[in-house]
PDB file of C-alpha atoms in Angstrom:
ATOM      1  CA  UNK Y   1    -234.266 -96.276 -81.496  1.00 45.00           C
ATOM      2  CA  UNK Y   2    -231.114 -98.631 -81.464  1.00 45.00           C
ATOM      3  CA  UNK Y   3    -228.937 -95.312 -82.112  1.00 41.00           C
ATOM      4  CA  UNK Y   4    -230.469 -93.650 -79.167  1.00 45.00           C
ATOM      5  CA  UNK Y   5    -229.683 -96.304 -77.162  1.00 49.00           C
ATOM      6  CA  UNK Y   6    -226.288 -96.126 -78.555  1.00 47.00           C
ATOM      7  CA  UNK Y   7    -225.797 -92.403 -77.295  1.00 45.00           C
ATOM      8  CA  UNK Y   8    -227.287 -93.087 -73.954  1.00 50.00           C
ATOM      9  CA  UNK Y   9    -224.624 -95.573 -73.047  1.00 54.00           C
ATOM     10  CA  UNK Y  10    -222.198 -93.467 -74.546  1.00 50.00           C
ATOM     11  CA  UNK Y  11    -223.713 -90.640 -72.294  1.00 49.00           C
ATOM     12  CA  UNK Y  12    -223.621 -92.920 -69.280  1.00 53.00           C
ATOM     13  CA  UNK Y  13    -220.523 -94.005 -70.045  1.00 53.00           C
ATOM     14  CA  UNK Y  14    -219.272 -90.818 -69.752  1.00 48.00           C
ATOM     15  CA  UNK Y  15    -220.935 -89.394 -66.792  1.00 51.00           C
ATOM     16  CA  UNK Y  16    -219.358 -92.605 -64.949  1.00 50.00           C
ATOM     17  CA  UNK Y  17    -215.488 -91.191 -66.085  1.00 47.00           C
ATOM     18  CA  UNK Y  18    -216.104 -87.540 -64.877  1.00 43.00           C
ATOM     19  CA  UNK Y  19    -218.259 -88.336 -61.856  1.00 49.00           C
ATOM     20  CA  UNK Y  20    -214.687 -88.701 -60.607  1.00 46.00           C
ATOM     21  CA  UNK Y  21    -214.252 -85.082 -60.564  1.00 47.00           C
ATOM     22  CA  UNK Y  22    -217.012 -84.452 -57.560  1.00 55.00           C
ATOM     23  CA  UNK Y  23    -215.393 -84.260 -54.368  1.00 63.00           C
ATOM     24  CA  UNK Y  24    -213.645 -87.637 -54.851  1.00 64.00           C
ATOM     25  CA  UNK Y  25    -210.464 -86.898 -52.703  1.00 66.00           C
ATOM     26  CA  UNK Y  26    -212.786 -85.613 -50.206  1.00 73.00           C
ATOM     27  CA  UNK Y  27    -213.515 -88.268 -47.332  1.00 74.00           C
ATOM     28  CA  UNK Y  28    -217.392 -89.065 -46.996  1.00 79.00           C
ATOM     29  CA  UNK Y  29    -218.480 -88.579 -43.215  1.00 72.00           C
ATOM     30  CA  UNK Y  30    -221.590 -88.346 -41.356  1.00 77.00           C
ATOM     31  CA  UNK Y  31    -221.224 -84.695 -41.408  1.00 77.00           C
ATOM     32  CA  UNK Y  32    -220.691 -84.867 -45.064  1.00 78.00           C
ATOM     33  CA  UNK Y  33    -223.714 -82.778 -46.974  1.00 78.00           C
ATOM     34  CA  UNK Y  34    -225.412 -82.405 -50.331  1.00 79.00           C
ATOM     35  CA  UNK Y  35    -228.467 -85.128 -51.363  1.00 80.00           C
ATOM     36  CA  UNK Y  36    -225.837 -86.860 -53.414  1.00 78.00           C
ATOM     37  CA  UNK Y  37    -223.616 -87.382 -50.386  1.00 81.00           C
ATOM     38  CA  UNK Y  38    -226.060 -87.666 -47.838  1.00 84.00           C
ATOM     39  CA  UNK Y  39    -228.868 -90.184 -49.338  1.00 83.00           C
ATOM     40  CA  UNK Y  40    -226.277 -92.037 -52.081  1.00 83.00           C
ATOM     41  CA  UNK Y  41    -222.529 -92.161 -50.810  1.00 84.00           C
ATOM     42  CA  UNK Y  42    -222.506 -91.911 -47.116  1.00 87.00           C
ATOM     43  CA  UNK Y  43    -225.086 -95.155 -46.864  1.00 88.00           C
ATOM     44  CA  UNK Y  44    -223.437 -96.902 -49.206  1.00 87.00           C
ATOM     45  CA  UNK Y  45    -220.161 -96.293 -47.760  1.00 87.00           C
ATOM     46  CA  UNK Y  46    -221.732 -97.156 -43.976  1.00 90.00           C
ATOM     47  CA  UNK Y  47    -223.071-100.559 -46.120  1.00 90.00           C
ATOM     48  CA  UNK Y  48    -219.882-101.389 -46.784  1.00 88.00           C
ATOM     49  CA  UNK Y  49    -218.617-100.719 -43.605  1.00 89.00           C
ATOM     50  CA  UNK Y  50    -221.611-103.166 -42.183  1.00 92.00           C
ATOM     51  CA  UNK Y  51    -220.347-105.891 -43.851  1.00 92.00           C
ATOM     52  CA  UNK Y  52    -216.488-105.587 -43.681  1.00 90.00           C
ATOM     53  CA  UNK Y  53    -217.155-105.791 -39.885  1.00 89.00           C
ATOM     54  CA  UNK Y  54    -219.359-108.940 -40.223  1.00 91.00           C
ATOM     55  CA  UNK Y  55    -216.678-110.886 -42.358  1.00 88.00           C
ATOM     56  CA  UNK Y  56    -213.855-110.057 -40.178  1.00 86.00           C
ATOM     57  CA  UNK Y  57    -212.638-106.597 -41.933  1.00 83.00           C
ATOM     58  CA  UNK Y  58    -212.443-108.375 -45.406  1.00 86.00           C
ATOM     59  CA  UNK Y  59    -213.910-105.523 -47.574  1.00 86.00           C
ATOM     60  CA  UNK Y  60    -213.615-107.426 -50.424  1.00 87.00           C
ATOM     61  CA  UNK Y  61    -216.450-110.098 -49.191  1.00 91.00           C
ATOM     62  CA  UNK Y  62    -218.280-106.859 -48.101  1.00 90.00           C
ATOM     63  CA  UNK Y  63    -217.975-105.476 -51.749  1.00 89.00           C
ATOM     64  CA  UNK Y  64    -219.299-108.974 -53.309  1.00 91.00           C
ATOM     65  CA  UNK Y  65    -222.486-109.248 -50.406  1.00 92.00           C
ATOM     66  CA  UNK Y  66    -223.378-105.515 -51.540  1.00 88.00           C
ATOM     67  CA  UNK Y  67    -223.340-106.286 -55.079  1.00 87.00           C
ATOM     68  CA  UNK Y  68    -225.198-109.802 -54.648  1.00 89.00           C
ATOM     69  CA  UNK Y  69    -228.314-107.728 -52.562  1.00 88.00           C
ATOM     70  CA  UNK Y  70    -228.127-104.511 -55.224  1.00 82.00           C
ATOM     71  CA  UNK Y  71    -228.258-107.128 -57.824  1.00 82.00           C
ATOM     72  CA  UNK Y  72    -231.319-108.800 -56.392  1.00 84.00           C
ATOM     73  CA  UNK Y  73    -233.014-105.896 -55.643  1.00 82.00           C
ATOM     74  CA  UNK Y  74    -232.908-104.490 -59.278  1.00 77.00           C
ATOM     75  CA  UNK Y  75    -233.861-108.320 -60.625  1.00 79.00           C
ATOM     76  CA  UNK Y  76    -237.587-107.416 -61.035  1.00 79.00           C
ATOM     77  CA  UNK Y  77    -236.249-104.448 -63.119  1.00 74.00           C
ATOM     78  CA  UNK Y  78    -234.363-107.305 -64.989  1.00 72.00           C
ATOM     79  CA  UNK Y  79    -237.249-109.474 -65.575  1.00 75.00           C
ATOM     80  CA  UNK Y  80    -238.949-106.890 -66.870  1.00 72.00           C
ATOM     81  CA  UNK Y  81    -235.917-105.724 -69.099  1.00 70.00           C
ATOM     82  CA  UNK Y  82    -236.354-110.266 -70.791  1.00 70.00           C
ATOM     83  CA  UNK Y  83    -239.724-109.915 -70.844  1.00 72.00           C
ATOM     84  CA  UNK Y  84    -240.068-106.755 -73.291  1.00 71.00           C
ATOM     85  CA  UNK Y  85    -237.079-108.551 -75.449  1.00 69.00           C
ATOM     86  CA  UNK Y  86    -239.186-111.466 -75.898  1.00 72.00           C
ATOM     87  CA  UNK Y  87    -242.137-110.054 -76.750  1.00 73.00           C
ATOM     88  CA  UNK Y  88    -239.954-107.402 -78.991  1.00 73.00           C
ATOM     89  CA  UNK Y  89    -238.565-110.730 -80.329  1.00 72.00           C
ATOM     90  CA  UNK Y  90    -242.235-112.194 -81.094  1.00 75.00           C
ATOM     91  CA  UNK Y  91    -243.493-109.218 -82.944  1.00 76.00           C
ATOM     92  CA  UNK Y  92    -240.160-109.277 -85.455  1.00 75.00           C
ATOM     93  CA  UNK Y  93    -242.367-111.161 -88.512  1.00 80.00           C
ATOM     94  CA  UNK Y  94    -245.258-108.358 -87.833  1.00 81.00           C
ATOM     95  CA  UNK Y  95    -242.488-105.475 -87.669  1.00 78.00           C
ATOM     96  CA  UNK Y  96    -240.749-107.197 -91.248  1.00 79.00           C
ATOM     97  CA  UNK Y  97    -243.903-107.016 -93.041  1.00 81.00           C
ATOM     98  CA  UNK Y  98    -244.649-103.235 -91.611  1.00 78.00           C
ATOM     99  CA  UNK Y  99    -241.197-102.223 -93.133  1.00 79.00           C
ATOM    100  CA  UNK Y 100    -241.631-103.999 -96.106  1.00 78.00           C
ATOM    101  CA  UNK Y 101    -245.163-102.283 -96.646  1.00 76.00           C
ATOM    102  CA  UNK Y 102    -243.664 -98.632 -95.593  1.00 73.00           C
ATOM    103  CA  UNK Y 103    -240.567 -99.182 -97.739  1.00 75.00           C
ATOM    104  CA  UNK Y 104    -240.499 -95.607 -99.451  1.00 71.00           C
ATOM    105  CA  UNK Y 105    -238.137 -93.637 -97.711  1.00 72.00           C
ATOM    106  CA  UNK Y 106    -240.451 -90.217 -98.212  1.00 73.00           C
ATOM    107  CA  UNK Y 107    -241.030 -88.307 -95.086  1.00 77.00           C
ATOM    108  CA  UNK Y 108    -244.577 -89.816 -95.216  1.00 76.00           C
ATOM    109  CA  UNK Y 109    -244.381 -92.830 -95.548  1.00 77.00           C
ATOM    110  CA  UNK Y 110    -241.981 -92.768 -92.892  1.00 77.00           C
ATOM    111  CA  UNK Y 111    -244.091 -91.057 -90.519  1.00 81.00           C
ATOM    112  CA  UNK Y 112    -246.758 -93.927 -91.464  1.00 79.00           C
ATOM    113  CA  UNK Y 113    -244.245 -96.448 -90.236  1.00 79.00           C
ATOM    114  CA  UNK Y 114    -243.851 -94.885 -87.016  1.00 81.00           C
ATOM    115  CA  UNK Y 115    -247.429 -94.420 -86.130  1.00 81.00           C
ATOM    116  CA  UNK Y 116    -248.489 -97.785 -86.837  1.00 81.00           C
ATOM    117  CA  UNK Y 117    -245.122 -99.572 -84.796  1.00 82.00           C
ATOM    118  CA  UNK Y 118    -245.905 -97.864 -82.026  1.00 81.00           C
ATOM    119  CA  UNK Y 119    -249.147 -99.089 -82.329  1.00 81.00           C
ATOM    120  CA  UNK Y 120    -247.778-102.110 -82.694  1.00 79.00           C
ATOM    121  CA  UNK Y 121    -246.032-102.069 -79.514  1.00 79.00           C
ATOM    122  CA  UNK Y 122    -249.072-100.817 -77.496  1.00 77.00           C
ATOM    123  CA  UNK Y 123    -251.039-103.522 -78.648  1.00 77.00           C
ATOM    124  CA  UNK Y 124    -248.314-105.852 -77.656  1.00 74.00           C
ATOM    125  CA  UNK Y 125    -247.362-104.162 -74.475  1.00 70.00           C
ATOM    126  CA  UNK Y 126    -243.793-103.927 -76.035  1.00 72.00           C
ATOM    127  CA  UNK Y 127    -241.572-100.965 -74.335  1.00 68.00           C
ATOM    128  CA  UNK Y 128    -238.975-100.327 -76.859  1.00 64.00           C
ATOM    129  CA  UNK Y 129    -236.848 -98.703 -73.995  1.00 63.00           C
ATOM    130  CA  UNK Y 130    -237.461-101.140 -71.411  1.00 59.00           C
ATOM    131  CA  UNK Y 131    -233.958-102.501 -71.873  1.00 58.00           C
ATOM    132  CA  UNK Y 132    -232.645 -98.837 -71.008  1.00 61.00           C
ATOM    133  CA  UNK Y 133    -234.236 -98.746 -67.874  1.00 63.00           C
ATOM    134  CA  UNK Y 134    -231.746-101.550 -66.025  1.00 63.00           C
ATOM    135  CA  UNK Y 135    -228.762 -99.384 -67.545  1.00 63.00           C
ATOM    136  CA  UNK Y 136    -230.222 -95.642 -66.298  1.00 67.00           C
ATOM    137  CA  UNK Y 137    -231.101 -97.036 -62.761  1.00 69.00           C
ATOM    138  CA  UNK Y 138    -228.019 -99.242 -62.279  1.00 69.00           C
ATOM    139  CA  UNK Y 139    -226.006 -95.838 -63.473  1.00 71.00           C
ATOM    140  CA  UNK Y 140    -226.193 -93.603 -59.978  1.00 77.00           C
ATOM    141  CA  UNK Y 141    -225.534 -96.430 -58.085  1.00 76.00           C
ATOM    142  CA  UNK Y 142    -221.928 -97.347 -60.388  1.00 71.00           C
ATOM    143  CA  UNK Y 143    -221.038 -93.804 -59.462  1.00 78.00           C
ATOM    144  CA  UNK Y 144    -222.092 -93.930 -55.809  1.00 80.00           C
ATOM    145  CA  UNK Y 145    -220.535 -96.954 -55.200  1.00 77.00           C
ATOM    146  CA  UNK Y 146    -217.056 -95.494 -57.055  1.00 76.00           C
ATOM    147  CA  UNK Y 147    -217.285 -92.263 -54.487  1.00 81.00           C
ATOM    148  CA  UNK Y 148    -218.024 -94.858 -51.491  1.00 82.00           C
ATOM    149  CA  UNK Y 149    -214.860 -96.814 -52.694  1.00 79.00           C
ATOM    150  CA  UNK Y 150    -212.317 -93.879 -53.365  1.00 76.00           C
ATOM    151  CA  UNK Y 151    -213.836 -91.789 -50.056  1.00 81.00           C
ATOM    152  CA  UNK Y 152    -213.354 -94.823 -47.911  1.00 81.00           C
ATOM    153  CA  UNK Y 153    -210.105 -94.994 -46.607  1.00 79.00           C
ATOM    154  CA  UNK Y 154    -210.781 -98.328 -45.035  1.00 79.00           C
ATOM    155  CA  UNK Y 155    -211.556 -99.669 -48.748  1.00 78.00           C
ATOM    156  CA  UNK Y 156    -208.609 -97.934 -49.961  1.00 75.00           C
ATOM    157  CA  UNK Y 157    -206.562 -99.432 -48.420  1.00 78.00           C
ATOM    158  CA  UNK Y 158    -207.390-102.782 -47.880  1.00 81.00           C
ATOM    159  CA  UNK Y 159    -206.420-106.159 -49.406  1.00 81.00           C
ATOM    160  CA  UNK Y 160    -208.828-108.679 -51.156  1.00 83.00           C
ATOM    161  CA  UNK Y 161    -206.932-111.857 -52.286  1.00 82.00           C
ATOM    162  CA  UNK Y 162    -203.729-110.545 -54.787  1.00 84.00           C
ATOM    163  CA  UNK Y 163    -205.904-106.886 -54.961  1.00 79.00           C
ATOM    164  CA  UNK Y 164    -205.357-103.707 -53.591  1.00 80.00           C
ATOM    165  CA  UNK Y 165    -208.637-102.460 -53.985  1.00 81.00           C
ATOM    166  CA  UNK Y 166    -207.943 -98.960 -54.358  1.00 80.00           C
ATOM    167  CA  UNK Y 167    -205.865 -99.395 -57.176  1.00 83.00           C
ATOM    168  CA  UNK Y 168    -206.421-100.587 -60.800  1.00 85.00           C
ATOM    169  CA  UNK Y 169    -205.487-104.357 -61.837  1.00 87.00           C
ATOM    170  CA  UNK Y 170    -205.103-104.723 -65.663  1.00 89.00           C
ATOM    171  CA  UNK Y 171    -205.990-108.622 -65.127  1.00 89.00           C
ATOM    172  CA  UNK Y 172    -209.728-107.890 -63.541  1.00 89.00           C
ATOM    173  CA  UNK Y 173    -210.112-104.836 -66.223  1.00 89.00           C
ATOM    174  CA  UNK Y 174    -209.685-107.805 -69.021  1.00 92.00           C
ATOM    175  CA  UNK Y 175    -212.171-110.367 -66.805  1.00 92.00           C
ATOM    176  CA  UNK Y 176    -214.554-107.327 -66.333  1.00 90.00           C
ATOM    177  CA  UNK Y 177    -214.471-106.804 -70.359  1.00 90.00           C
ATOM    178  CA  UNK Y 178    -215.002-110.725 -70.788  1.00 92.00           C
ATOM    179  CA  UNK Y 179    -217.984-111.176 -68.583  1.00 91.00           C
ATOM    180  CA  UNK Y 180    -219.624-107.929 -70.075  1.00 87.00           C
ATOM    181  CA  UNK Y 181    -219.283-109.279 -72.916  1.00 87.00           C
ATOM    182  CA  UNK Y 182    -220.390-112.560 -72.440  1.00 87.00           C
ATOM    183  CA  UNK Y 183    -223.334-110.934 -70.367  1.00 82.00           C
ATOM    184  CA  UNK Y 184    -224.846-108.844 -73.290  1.00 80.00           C
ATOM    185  CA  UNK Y 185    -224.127-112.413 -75.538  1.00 79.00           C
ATOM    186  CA  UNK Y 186    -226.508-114.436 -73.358  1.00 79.00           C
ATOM    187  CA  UNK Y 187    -228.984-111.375 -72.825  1.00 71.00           C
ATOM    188  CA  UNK Y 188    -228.993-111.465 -77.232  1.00 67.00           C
ATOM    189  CA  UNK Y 189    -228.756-114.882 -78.146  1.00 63.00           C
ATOM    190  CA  UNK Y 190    -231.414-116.056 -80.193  1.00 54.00           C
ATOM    191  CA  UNK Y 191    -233.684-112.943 -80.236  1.00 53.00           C
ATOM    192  CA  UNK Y 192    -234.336-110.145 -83.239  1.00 51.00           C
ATOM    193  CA  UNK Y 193    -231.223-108.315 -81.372  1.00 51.00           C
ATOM    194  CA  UNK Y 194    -228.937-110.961 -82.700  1.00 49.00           C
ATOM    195  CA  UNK Y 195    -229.428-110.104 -86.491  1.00 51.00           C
ATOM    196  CA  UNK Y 196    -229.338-106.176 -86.020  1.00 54.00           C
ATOM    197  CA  UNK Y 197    -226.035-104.894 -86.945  1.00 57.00           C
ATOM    198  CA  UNK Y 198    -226.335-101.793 -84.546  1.00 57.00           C
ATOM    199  CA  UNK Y 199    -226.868-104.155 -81.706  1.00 58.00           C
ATOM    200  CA  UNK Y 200    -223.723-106.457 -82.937  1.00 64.00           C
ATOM    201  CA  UNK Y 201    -221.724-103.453 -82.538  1.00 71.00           C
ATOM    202  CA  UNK Y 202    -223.066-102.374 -79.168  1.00 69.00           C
ATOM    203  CA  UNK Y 203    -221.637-105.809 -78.025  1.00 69.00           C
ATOM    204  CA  UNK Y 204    -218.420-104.944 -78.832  1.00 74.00           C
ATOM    205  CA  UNK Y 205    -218.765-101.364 -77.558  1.00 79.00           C
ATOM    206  CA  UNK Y 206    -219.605-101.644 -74.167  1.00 78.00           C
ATOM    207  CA  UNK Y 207    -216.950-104.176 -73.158  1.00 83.00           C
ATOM    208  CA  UNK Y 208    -214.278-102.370 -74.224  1.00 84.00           C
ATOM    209  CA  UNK Y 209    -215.673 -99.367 -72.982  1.00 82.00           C
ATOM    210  CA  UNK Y 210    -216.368-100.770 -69.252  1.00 82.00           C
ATOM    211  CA  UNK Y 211    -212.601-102.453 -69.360  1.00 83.00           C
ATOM    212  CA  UNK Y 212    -210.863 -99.207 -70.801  1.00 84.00           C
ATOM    213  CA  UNK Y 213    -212.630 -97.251 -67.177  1.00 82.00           C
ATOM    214  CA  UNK Y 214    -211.120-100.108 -64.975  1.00 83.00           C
ATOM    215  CA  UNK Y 215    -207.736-100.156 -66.054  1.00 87.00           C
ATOM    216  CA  UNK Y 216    -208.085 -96.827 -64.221  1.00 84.00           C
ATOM    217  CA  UNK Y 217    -210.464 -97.347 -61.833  1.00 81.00           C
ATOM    218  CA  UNK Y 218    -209.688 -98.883 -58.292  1.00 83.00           C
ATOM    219  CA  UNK Y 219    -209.820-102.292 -58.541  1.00 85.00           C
ATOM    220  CA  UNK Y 220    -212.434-102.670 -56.203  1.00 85.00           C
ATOM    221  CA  UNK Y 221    -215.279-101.064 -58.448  1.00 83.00           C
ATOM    222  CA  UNK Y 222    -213.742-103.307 -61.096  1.00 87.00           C
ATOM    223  CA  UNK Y 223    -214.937-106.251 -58.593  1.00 88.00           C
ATOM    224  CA  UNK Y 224    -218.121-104.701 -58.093  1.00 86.00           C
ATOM    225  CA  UNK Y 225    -218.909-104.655 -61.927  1.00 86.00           C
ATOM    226  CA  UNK Y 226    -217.437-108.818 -62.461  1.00 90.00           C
ATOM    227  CA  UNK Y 227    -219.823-109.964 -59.600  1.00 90.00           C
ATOM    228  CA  UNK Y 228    -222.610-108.055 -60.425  1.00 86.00           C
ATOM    229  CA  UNK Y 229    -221.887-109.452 -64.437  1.00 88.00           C
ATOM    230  CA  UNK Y 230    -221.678-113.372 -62.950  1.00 91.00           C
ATOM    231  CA  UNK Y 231    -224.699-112.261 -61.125  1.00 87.00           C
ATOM    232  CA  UNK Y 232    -226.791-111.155 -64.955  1.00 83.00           C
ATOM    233  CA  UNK Y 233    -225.156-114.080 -66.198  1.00 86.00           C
ATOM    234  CA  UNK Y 234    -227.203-116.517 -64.044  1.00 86.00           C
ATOM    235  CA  UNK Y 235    -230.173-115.062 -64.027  1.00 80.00           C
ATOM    236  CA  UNK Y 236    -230.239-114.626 -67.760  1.00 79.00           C
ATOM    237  CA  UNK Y 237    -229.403-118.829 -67.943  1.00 80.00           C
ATOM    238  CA  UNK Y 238    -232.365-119.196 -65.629  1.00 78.00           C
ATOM    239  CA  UNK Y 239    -234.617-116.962 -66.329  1.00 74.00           C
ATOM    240  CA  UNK Y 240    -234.114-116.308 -69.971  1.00 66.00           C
ATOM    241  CA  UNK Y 241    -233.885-119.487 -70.838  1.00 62.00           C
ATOM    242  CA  UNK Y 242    -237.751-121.046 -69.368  1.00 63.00           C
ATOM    243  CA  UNK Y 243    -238.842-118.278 -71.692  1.00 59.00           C
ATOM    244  CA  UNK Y 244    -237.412-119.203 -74.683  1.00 55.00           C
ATOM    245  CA  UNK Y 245    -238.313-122.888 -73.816  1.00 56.00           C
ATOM    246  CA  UNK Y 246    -242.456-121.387 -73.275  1.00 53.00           C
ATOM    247  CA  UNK Y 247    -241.804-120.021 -76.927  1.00 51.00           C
ATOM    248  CA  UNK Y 248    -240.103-123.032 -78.816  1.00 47.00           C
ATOM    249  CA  UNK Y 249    -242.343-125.481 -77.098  1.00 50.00           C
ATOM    250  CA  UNK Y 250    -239.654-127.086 -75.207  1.00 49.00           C
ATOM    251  CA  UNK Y 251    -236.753-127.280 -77.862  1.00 45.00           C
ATOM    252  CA  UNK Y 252    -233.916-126.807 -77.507  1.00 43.00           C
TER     253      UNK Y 252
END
């Protein structure tokens, strides 16, 4: 399961670098047409727009309010995402002694493993991919909110602080590498995802594999991802962390 999850950011990953390739020199309009342009791009471009306007033409506030309300509007998505890795973290000693019971590695025995997890799980109400789902919704809107940002000439070429937001900064790839990374630490600390090796690796992974796109993307989408991180971060410290108190009794 943890190597599946492995691919699909990999795959994601991917599809963000050559979603660059669609019509991204081509200016998004009213007039502009396709679903992906007309129900994804074009509002989020007119969203950013909205906001520029009501903090005095400073896109980069407009990019930060626009993160802050997608961020809120995918947090039950989130809760859901703590609440499977807690209860994923609860059934650990039950999923140790299944392993150690089904330890032949014969195609059987195997199989036997499988079924009775996954029973496991339903009698839990654990959703093994639960923590996919924040990554495969938050996906389309990454790469809408890159085309709203490269087919906005207003965005383009605006100023935000020592940014030009159209163009890449090495020093916000690095911070957007550091708070993914400390991100995915908080969202792992002290659950089974700690002690798996696969997961240890994805935490390296997918840092240096969101900083590597923005040294080359425009700064501003590099802004996007850093708020929306600072964003996890809190709500992980606030809403992780009751839970884990619920399950230690109050230690610390």
């Amino acid at each position: 399961m943890r190597n599946k999850l492995l691919i699909l950011v990999a795959m994601t990953g991917m599809l963000t670098f050559l979603s660059g390739c669609m019509d991204v020199n081509q200016e998004i309009t009213s007039d502009s047409t396709g679903f992906w342009n007309e129900y994804i791009v074009y509002p989020l471009s007119q969203t950013l727009l909205f906001f520029a306007d009501a903090t005095n033409g400073s896109y980069g506030l407009a990019i930060i309010i626009v993160t802050i309300i997608i961020r809120v509007l995918l947090l039950p998505l989130n809760i859901k995402q703590l609440k499977s890795s807690k209860a994923m973290q609860d059934i650990q000693p039950e999923l140790k002694e299944l392993r150690e019971k089904y330890s032949s590695k014969d195609a059987q025995t195997q199989q036997k493993l499988q079924q009775e997890t996954m029973q496991l799980f339903q009698k839990n109400g654990v959703n093994p991919l639960a923590g996919c789902l924040p990554i495969i919704v938050q996906m389309p809107i990454l790469i809408g909110f890159y085309h709203a940002i490269m087919r906005t000439e207003a965005v383009q070429t605006h100023n935000f602080l020592w940014l030009e937001l159209g163009q890449a900064d090495p020093f916000l790839a690095i911070l957007t590498a550091a708070t993914t990374f400390l991100q995915q630490k908080l969202m792992m600390a002290g659950g089974a995802a700690a002690q798996n090796p696969q997961m240890q690796m994805m935490l390296y992974i997918m840092p240096l594999m969101i900083g590597t796109f923005a040294f080359f993307f425009p700064s501003a989408l590099a802004l996007y991802w850093i708020v929306g991180n600072i964003v996890m971060i809190l709500q992980t410290i606030f809403i992780r962390k009751p839970m884990m108190k619920d399950e230690t009794g109050g230690a610390n």
